[in-house]
Backbone as JSON, one array per atom type, in Angstrom:
{
  "sequence": "XXXXXXXXXXXXXXXXXXXXXXXXXXXXXXXXXXXXXXXXXXXXXXXXXXXXXXXXXXXXXXXXXXXXX",
  "N": [[0.85, -1.19, 0.0], [0.41, 2.28, -0.65], [0.71, 5.71, 0.16], [0.21, 9.02, -0.94], [2.09, 11.83, -0.09], [1.46, 15.12, 0.53], [2.45, 18.55, 0.52], [0.99, 20.88, 2.61], [1.5, 23.46, 3.23], [3.93, 26.12, 2.61], [5.8, 25.73, 4.49], [6.55, 23.14, 4.93], [8.6, 20.59, 6.21], [10.9, 17.92, 6.44], [11.73, 15.97, 9.31], [14.11, 14.64, 9.59], [17.03, 14.43, 7.5], [15.81, 13.7, 4.33], [15.63, 10.46, 2.92], [15.39, 7.98, 0.39], [13.57, 5.02, 0.99], [13.81, 5.17, 3.72], [12.98, 4.05, 6.93], [10.2, 4.13, 9.2], [8.63, 3.82, 12.38], [5.23, 3.0, 13.23], [3.32, 5.85, 13.97], [5.54, 7.4, 14.48], [7.02, 10.6, 14.23], [7.44, 12.18, 11.08], [7.57, 14.5, 9.53], [7.02, 18.08, 9.61], [4.43, 20.38, 8.92], [3.7, 23.41, 8.71], [1.68, 23.99, 11.43], [1.05, 21.38, 11.7], [1.87, 18.04, 12.46], [3.28, 15.34, 10.77], [2.88, 11.93, 10.9], [4.08, 8.52, 10.84], [1.98, 6.29, 9.16], [1.82, 3.52, 9.08], [2.85, 0.28, 10.42], [5.46, -0.43, 9.6], [6.67, 2.0, 7.99], [7.77, 3.19, 4.93], [9.64, 5.77, 3.5], [9.38, 7.05, 0.33], [10.82, 8.31, -2.62], [11.34, 11.08, -1.74], [10.86, 14.64, -1.7], [12.98, 17.22, -1.11], [12.4, 19.96, -0.42], [9.44, 20.66, -0.65], [6.85, 22.73, -2.02], [3.78, 24.4, -1.13], [1.05, 22.36, -1.94], [2.53, 20.69, -3.58], [3.84, 17.39, -4.27], [5.33, 15.69, -1.61], [6.44, 13.29, -1.22], [6.23, 9.67, -1.07], [4.5, 7.43, 1.07], [4.99, 4.24, 2.05], [4.2, 0.75, 2.64], [5.21, -2.59, 3.49], [3.88, -5.31, 1.6], [2.36, -8.5, 1.7], [2.83, -11.41, -0.35]],
  "CA": [[0.0, 0.0, 0.0], [1.18, 3.52, -0.78], [-0.03, 6.97, 0.32], [0.9, 10.21, -1.41], [2.28, 12.86, 0.93], [1.44, 16.45, -0.09], [2.71, 19.7, 1.38], [-0.17, 21.76, 2.78], [2.01, 24.84, 3.35], [5.31, 26.3, 2.17], [6.66, 25.49, 5.65], [6.76, 21.69, 5.06], [10.0, 20.18, 6.41], [11.15, 16.62, 7.05], [12.43, 16.1, 10.59], [15.46, 14.1, 9.34], [17.32, 14.55, 6.06], [15.03, 12.65, 3.67], [16.3, 9.44, 2.1], [14.49, 6.96, -0.11], [13.5, 3.78, 1.75], [14.0, 5.41, 5.15], [11.88, 3.39, 7.63], [9.66, 4.76, 10.39], [7.66, 3.03, 13.13], [3.9, 3.61, 13.23], [3.19, 6.94, 14.92], [6.78, 8.17, 14.56], [6.97, 11.83, 13.43], [8.23, 12.19, 9.86], [7.71, 15.87, 9.03], [6.08, 19.11, 10.09], [3.87, 21.17, 7.83], [3.06, 24.47, 9.49], [1.4, 23.53, 12.8], [0.65, 19.97, 11.58], [2.94, 17.03, 12.47], [2.95, 14.17, 9.97], [3.44, 10.73, 11.53], [4.04, 7.3, 10.03], [0.67, 5.66, 9.3], [1.89, 2.06, 9.07], [3.8, -0.33, 11.36], [6.77, -0.2, 8.96], [6.42, 2.97, 6.93], [8.95, 3.54, 4.15], [9.56, 7.02, 2.75], [9.8, 6.8, -1.04], [10.93, 9.45, -3.53], [11.06, 12.34, -1.05], [11.27, 15.93, -2.27], [13.6, 17.88, 0.04], [11.75, 21.23, -0.06], [8.22, 20.86, -1.44], [6.04, 23.93, -1.79], [2.37, 24.11, -0.9], [0.36, 21.68, -3.03], [3.4, 19.75, -4.28], [4.09, 16.09, -3.65], [6.51, 15.66, -0.76], [6.97, 11.93, -1.29], [5.27, 8.58, -0.91], [4.65, 6.62, 2.28], [4.62, 2.9, 1.67], [4.37, -0.33, 3.62], [5.38, -3.89, 2.83], [2.68, -6.14, 1.41], [2.72, -9.91, 1.53], [2.41, -11.96, -1.65]],
  "C": [[0.89, 1.24, 0.0], [0.23, 4.7, -0.57], [0.82, 8.11, -0.2], [0.95, 11.22, -0.27], [2.38, 14.2, 0.22], [1.76, 17.52, 0.95], [1.46, 20.57, 1.42], [0.25, 23.23, 2.81], [3.41, 24.91, 2.75], [6.3, 26.05, 3.3], [6.92, 23.99, 5.88], [8.25, 21.4, 5.21], [10.04, 18.76, 7.0], [11.95, 16.82, 8.32], [13.85, 15.55, 10.53], [15.76, 14.36, 7.87], [16.64, 13.39, 5.31], [15.89, 11.74, 2.79], [15.26, 8.45, 1.62], [14.68, 5.67, 0.69], [13.87, 3.94, 3.23], [12.77, 4.83, 5.86], [11.51, 4.13, 8.91], [8.68, 3.79, 11.05], [6.31, 3.75, 13.09], [3.81, 4.67, 14.33], [4.42, 7.81, 15.07], [6.66, 9.44, 13.7], [7.94, 11.77, 12.24], [8.56, 13.62, 9.43], [6.78, 16.79, 9.78], [5.67, 19.94, 8.89], [3.06, 22.28, 8.47], [2.9, 23.97, 10.92], [1.07, 22.04, 12.84], [1.89, 19.06, 11.6], [2.46, 15.81, 11.7], [3.65, 12.96, 10.61], [3.27, 9.54, 10.61], [2.71, 6.59, 10.24], [0.7, 4.14, 9.44], [2.94, 1.56, 10.07], [5.24, -0.19, 10.85], [6.52, 0.72, 7.78], [7.74, 3.31, 6.25], [8.69, 4.85, 3.42], [10.16, 6.76, 1.37], [9.8, 8.11, -1.83], [10.65, 10.79, -2.84], [11.57, 13.55, -1.82], [11.75, 16.77, -1.09], [12.85, 19.13, 0.49], [10.48, 21.44, -0.9], [7.52, 22.16, -1.07], [4.58, 23.51, -1.62], [1.73, 23.5, -2.14], [1.21, 20.67, -3.79], [3.48, 18.42, -3.53], [5.37, 16.18, -2.84], [7.18, 14.3, -0.8], [5.84, 10.93, -1.18], [5.56, 7.89, 0.41], [4.12, 5.24, 1.93], [4.79, 1.92, 2.8], [4.52, -1.64, 2.87], [4.02, -4.59, 2.69], [3.14, -7.57, 1.21], [2.16, -10.42, 0.21], [1.14, -12.74, -1.54]]
}
């Protein structure tokens, strides 16, 4: 499963330098977007194709999780 992550404001920032396939635990903070904190939605959330400095309305990256065959 994959979720698109969009910047709501021009103040979107990842909390760590973004890297593709960076893993986060469910509920772990990933980014801040103005007053909103974005947390990992899945037990093993992978950050895919992150954009270092997205502007409002742009894609910031993808949040994915492993799926079983």
